[in-house]
Amino acid sequence: MDTYILKTKDLCRDFKRQHAVSDISLSITKNSVYGLLGPNGAGKSTTLKMITGMLHPTSGEIFFENHPWSRNDLTKIGALIESPPLYENLTAKENLKVRTLLLGLPDSRIQEVLEIVSLTDTGKKHAGQFSMGMKQRLGIAIALLNYPKLLILDEPTNGLDPIGIQDLRNLIRSFPEQGITVILSSHILSEVELIADHIGIIAGGSLGYEGKINPGEDLESLFMQVVKNSKKAGA
Ligand SMILES: Nc1ncnc2c1ncn2[C@@H]1O[C@H](COP(=O)(O)OP(=O)(O)OP(=O)(O)O)[C@@H](O)[C@H]1O
Ligand SMILES: [Mg+2]
């Protein structure tokens, strides 16, 4: 039987009169990679922000390791949502140092995460002068600092070059066997197909599909169908 690290039940988030996320119930299997797919404005980031405590749900529930989610669970969750939270006038190492101090982690962890994301040679350059891909890598390094059990990456390949994308794909694929579950969001179907064990497709704030990726399945037509159905439902 699958065990779940995280479940959401009828999760909703309104902004003024807009239902950005409506009744989303996700089941994330432990030690797997879960791809959250959806077009622009579908509600992916809003959902991930609720799971990471950046936004309060309007209604619904979140369960982490089979208990109702609380802020304490954030010690086991690492996240990179939208743009990486960097101090622009500090170097990569200094950015990580600030956080190891806050988290009470040893200095040695800084070099470890920099090696994981292949960002060991930026020296004295400030994060403000980093390329988009370098910023993204540093953001992932920050998300990994506290040895998370659940890693949440919102559009992680944003700004990465093809080598960076391949490196990141291999890296993400190595996480489940290290006891790290990954939720990543994307609108790039081919990326998710190569990386995820399970997918959820969101459109118009609703979950239109959740399941395993079956070999040979036409993900594009499934995606289009979900988007079409959500437009019909919203019309
Ligand atoms: N802080 C906010 N205030 C008002 N509306 C918001 C806010 N954040 C998100 N929304 C709205 O909620 C909807 C879902 O946005 P969200 O950022 O979750 O989409 P997304 O699936 O992450 O899209 P993208 O692929 O473009 O990142 C959009 O219509 C957006 O305008
Ligand atoms: Mg988003």
Short mmCIF file of C-alpha atoms and ligand atoms in Angstrom, two decimals:
data_model
loop_
_atom_site.label_atom_id
_atom_site.label_comp_id
_atom_site.label_asym_id
_atom_site.label_seq_id
_atom_site.Cartn_x
_atom_site.Cartn_y
_atom_site.Cartn_z
CA MET A 1 0.00 0.00 0.00
CA ASP A 2 1.21 3.51 -0.79
CA THR A 3 2.00 5.69 2.18
CA TYR A 4 1.54 9.38 1.79
CA ILE A 5 3.83 12.09 3.09
CA LEU A 6 1.30 14.80 2.30
CA LYS A 7 -2.37 15.01 1.53
CA THR A 8 -4.63 17.97 0.95
CA LYS A 9 -8.38 17.74 1.38
CA ASP A 10 -10.71 20.12 -0.43
CA LEU A 11 -8.13 22.89 -0.28
CA CYS A 12 -9.47 26.28 -1.36
CA ARG A 13 -8.00 29.75 -1.65
CA ASP A 14 -9.93 32.82 -2.71
CA PHE A 15 -8.48 36.20 -3.61
CA LYS A 16 -11.27 38.75 -3.18
CA ARG A 17 -13.99 37.23 -5.33
CA GLN A 18 -11.73 34.94 -7.38
CA HIS A 19 -11.54 31.23 -6.56
CA ALA A 20 -7.84 30.74 -7.34
CA VAL A 21 -7.83 27.20 -5.90
CA SER A 22 -11.04 25.17 -5.49
CA ASP A 23 -11.42 21.89 -3.59
CA ILE A 24 -8.02 20.50 -4.43
CA SER A 25 -7.34 17.07 -2.89
CA LEU A 26 -3.81 15.85 -3.60
CA SER A 27 -2.14 12.65 -2.41
CA ILE A 28 1.65 12.68 -2.47
CA THR A 29 3.30 9.27 -2.12
CA LYS A 30 6.34 9.10 0.15
CA ASN A 31 9.70 8.87 -1.62
CA SER A 32 8.37 9.69 -5.06
CA VAL A 33 8.48 12.61 -7.46
CA TYR A 34 5.12 14.30 -7.97
CA GLY A 35 4.62 16.66 -10.89
CA LEU A 36 1.99 19.36 -10.53
CA LEU A 37 1.04 20.46 -14.02
CA GLY A 38 -1.16 23.28 -15.18
CA PRO A 39 -1.26 26.27 -17.51
CA ASN A 40 -0.35 29.82 -16.41
CA GLY A 41 -2.66 31.03 -13.68
CA ALA A 42 -3.97 27.51 -12.94
CA GLY A 43 -3.30 27.75 -9.20
CA LYS A 44 -0.03 25.77 -8.91
CA SER A 45 1.97 28.35 -6.96
CA THR A 46 -1.04 29.22 -4.79
CA THR A 47 -1.40 25.53 -3.84
CA LEU A 48 2.31 25.17 -3.08
CA LYS A 49 2.28 28.38 -1.04
CA MET A 50 -0.46 26.94 1.18
CA ILE A 51 1.59 23.77 1.73
CA THR A 52 4.62 25.84 2.72
CA GLY A 53 2.73 28.20 5.02
CA MET A 54 3.18 31.28 2.80
CA LEU A 55 -0.59 31.59 2.33
CA HIS A 56 -3.50 30.61 4.57
CA PRO A 57 -6.09 28.36 2.95
CA THR A 58 -9.57 29.87 2.74
CA SER A 59 -10.87 26.39 3.61
CA GLY A 60 -9.81 22.77 3.47
CA GLU A 61 -7.14 20.75 5.23
CA ILE A 62 -3.51 19.71 4.78
CA PHE A 63 -2.08 16.56 6.35
CA PHE A 64 1.68 16.06 6.69
CA GLU A 65 2.85 12.56 7.65
CA ASN A 66 -0.75 11.67 8.56
CA HIS A 67 -1.31 14.51 11.04
CA PRO A 68 -2.92 17.90 10.47
CA TRP A 69 -0.24 20.24 9.07
CA SER A 70 1.27 22.73 11.48
CA ARG A 71 4.10 25.27 11.19
CA ASN A 72 6.40 22.84 13.04
CA ASP A 73 6.32 20.63 9.95
CA LEU A 74 8.19 23.32 8.04
CA THR A 75 11.42 22.06 9.67
CA LYS A 76 11.00 19.00 7.42
CA ILE A 77 9.96 20.89 4.29
CA GLY A 78 12.32 22.70 1.92
CA ALA A 79 10.89 24.98 -0.72
CA LEU A 80 11.72 27.13 -3.69
CA ILE A 81 8.63 29.02 -4.77
CA GLU A 82 8.68 31.53 -7.62
CA SER A 83 11.88 33.60 -7.38
CA PRO A 84 14.61 32.46 -4.95
CA PRO A 85 14.76 34.50 -1.72
CA LEU A 86 18.30 35.85 -2.05
CA TYR A 87 20.25 38.64 -0.39
CA GLU A 88 21.50 40.32 -3.55
CA ASN A 89 24.52 41.98 -1.93
CA LEU A 90 25.86 38.75 -0.43
CA THR A 91 27.81 35.93 -2.10
CA ALA A 92 26.42 32.39 -2.50
CA LYS A 93 28.30 31.24 0.61
CA GLU A 94 27.18 34.27 2.62
CA ASN A 95 23.55 33.72 1.59
CA LEU A 96 23.79 30.15 2.86
CA LYS A 97 25.68 31.20 6.00
CA VAL A 98 22.83 33.51 7.06
CA ARG A 99 20.48 30.57 6.82
CA THR A 100 22.70 27.98 8.53
CA LEU A 101 22.93 30.41 11.46
CA LEU A 102 19.13 30.73 11.58
CA LEU A 103 18.66 26.97 11.30
CA GLY A 104 21.48 26.06 13.69
CA LEU A 105 23.30 24.00 11.06
CA PRO A 106 27.09 23.46 10.83
CA ASP A 107 29.15 25.48 8.31
CA SER A 108 30.07 22.23 6.54
CA ARG A 109 26.52 22.01 5.20
CA ILE A 110 27.17 25.12 3.04
CA GLN A 111 29.80 23.38 0.91
CA GLU A 112 27.67 20.23 0.73
CA VAL A 113 24.64 21.96 -0.77
CA LEU A 114 26.81 24.07 -3.10
CA GLU A 115 28.33 20.85 -4.45
CA ILE A 116 24.91 19.25 -4.85
CA VAL A 117 23.77 22.11 -7.12
CA SER A 118 27.20 22.55 -8.81
CA LEU A 119 27.70 26.11 -7.66
CA THR A 120 31.09 25.94 -6.00
CA ASP A 121 33.03 28.43 -8.09
CA THR A 122 31.17 31.75 -7.79
CA GLY A 123 33.71 33.14 -5.30
CA LYS A 124 33.20 36.78 -4.35
CA LYS A 125 30.44 37.47 -6.87
CA HIS A 126 27.28 38.80 -5.24
CA ALA A 127 24.00 36.95 -5.83
CA GLY A 128 22.60 40.13 -7.40
CA GLN A 129 25.09 39.67 -10.23
CA PHE A 130 24.22 36.00 -10.80
CA SER A 131 22.60 34.78 -14.02
CA MET A 132 19.02 33.50 -13.73
CA GLY A 133 20.17 29.88 -13.72
CA MET A 134 22.78 30.55 -11.04
CA LYS A 135 20.13 32.22 -8.87
CA GLN A 136 17.87 29.22 -9.39
CA ARG A 137 20.64 26.82 -8.33
CA LEU A 138 21.33 28.87 -5.21
CA GLY A 139 17.59 28.84 -4.45
CA ILE A 140 17.59 25.05 -4.64
CA ALA A 141 20.68 24.91 -2.40
CA ILE A 142 18.80 27.00 0.18
CA ALA A 143 15.77 24.67 -0.04
CA LEU A 144 18.03 21.67 0.61
CA LEU A 145 19.88 23.12 3.61
CA ASN A 146 17.71 21.69 6.37
CA TYR A 147 17.78 18.09 5.05
CA PRO A 148 14.10 18.25 4.05
CA LYS A 149 11.93 15.14 3.83
CA LEU A 150 9.68 16.98 1.42
CA LEU A 151 11.17 19.27 -1.19
CA ILE A 152 8.83 21.63 -3.02
CA LEU A 153 10.11 23.18 -6.22
CA ASP A 154 7.94 25.63 -8.16
CA GLU A 155 9.04 25.66 -11.81
CA PRO A 156 12.58 24.57 -10.89
CA THR A 157 13.93 24.55 -14.44
CA ASN A 158 13.15 28.26 -14.90
CA GLY A 159 16.18 29.92 -16.40
CA LEU A 160 18.33 26.81 -16.55
CA ASP A 161 20.26 25.90 -19.69
CA PRO A 162 19.86 22.39 -21.21
CA ILE A 163 22.83 21.08 -19.22
CA GLY A 164 21.42 22.61 -16.06
CA ILE A 165 18.03 21.03 -16.80
CA GLN A 166 19.58 17.61 -17.29
CA ASP A 167 21.70 17.97 -14.12
CA LEU A 168 18.64 19.02 -12.15
CA ARG A 169 16.60 16.15 -13.55
CA ASN A 170 19.25 13.64 -12.46
CA LEU A 171 19.50 15.33 -9.10
CA ILE A 172 15.72 15.26 -8.52
CA ARG A 173 15.56 11.61 -9.61
CA SER A 174 18.20 10.75 -6.98
CA PHE A 175 16.16 12.23 -4.11
CA PRO A 176 13.51 9.51 -3.50
CA GLU A 177 16.17 6.89 -2.74
CA GLN A 178 17.66 9.30 -0.20
CA GLY A 179 14.30 9.55 1.56
CA ILE A 180 13.34 12.88 0.00
CA THR A 181 9.92 13.27 -1.61
CA VAL A 182 9.70 15.95 -4.29
CA ILE A 183 6.74 17.99 -5.49
CA LEU A 184 7.56 20.08 -8.52
CA SER A 185 5.34 22.27 -10.60
CA SER A 186 5.73 22.91 -14.28
CA HIS A 187 3.91 23.63 -17.47
CA ILE A 188 6.54 21.82 -19.52
CA LEU A 189 4.95 18.43 -20.15
CA SER A 190 8.05 16.75 -21.60
CA GLU A 191 10.05 17.68 -18.49
CA VAL A 192 7.51 16.25 -16.10
CA GLU A 193 7.10 13.11 -18.15
CA LEU A 194 10.81 12.33 -17.70
CA ILE A 195 10.96 13.07 -14.03
CA ALA A 196 7.68 12.35 -12.21
CA ASP A 197 6.21 9.11 -10.88
CA HIS A 198 2.80 10.69 -10.31
CA ILE A 199 1.15 13.77 -11.72
CA GLY A 200 -1.67 16.10 -10.86
CA ILE A 201 -3.11 18.38 -13.52
CA ILE A 202 -4.69 21.65 -12.35
CA ALA A 203 -6.67 24.00 -14.55
CA GLY A 204 -8.84 26.92 -13.51
CA GLY A 205 -8.06 26.20 -9.84
CA SER A 206 -9.41 22.61 -9.94
CA LEU A 207 -7.63 19.28 -10.02
CA GLY A 208 -8.71 17.61 -13.24
CA TYR A 209 -6.52 14.52 -13.07
CA GLU A 210 -4.32 12.73 -10.60
CA GLY A 211 -2.51 9.46 -11.17
CA LYS A 212 0.58 7.61 -12.22
CA ILE A 213 2.29 8.39 -15.48
CA ASN A 214 1.75 5.33 -17.62
CA PRO A 215 4.44 4.46 -20.15
CA GLY A 216 3.47 5.57 -23.62
CA GLU A 217 0.59 7.72 -22.34
CA ASP A 218 -0.10 10.86 -24.34
CA LEU A 219 0.34 13.44 -21.62
CA GLU A 220 -0.34 16.34 -23.98
CA SER A 221 -3.83 15.18 -24.93
CA LEU A 222 -4.61 14.41 -21.25
CA PHE A 223 -3.46 17.94 -20.34
CA MET A 224 -5.51 19.53 -23.13
CA GLN A 225 -8.56 17.55 -22.08
CA VAL A 226 -8.27 18.73 -18.48
CA VAL A 227 -7.87 22.36 -19.60
CA LYS A 228 -10.86 22.04 -21.96
CA ASN A 229 -13.06 20.50 -19.25
CA SER A 230 -12.17 23.25 -16.79
CA LYS A 231 -13.11 25.91 -19.34
CA LYS A 232 -16.46 24.17 -19.87
CA ALA A 233 -17.05 23.99 -16.11
CA GLY A 234 -16.14 27.67 -15.69
CA ALA A 235 -18.25 28.85 -18.62
N1 LIG B 1 -1.66 37.52 -4.16
C1 LIG B 1 -2.62 37.40 -5.08
N2 LIG B 1 -3.64 38.29 -5.15
C2 LIG B 1 -4.63 38.16 -6.06
N3 LIG B 1 -4.69 37.16 -6.95
C3 LIG B 1 -3.71 36.24 -6.95
C4 LIG B 1 -2.62 36.32 -6.01
N4 LIG B 1 -1.80 35.25 -6.24
C5 LIG B 1 -2.35 34.57 -7.26
N5 LIG B 1 -3.49 35.14 -7.68
C6 LIG B 1 -4.35 34.68 -8.77
O1 LIG B 1 -4.63 33.30 -8.58
C7 LIG B 1 -4.62 32.58 -9.80
C8 LIG B 1 -3.63 31.44 -9.71
O2 LIG B 1 -2.31 31.97 -9.64
P1 LIG B 1 -1.01 31.06 -9.42
O3 LIG B 1 0.13 31.96 -9.23
O4 LIG B 1 -1.30 30.06 -8.35
O5 LIG B 1 -0.92 30.31 -10.83
P2 LIG B 1 0.20 29.33 -11.39
O6 LIG B 1 -0.49 28.05 -11.76
O7 LIG B 1 1.32 29.25 -10.45
O8 LIG B 1 0.63 30.05 -12.77
P3 LIG B 1 2.08 30.24 -13.48
O9 LIG B 1 2.30 29.00 -14.31
O10 LIG B 1 1.88 31.43 -14.36
O11 LIG B 1 3.11 30.43 -12.43
C9 LIG B 1 -4.29 33.61 -10.90
O12 LIG B 1 -5.49 34.02 -11.50
C10 LIG B 1 -3.66 34.75 -10.12
O13 LIG B 1 -3.89 35.99 -10.73
MG MG B 2 3.31 29.82 -10.56
#
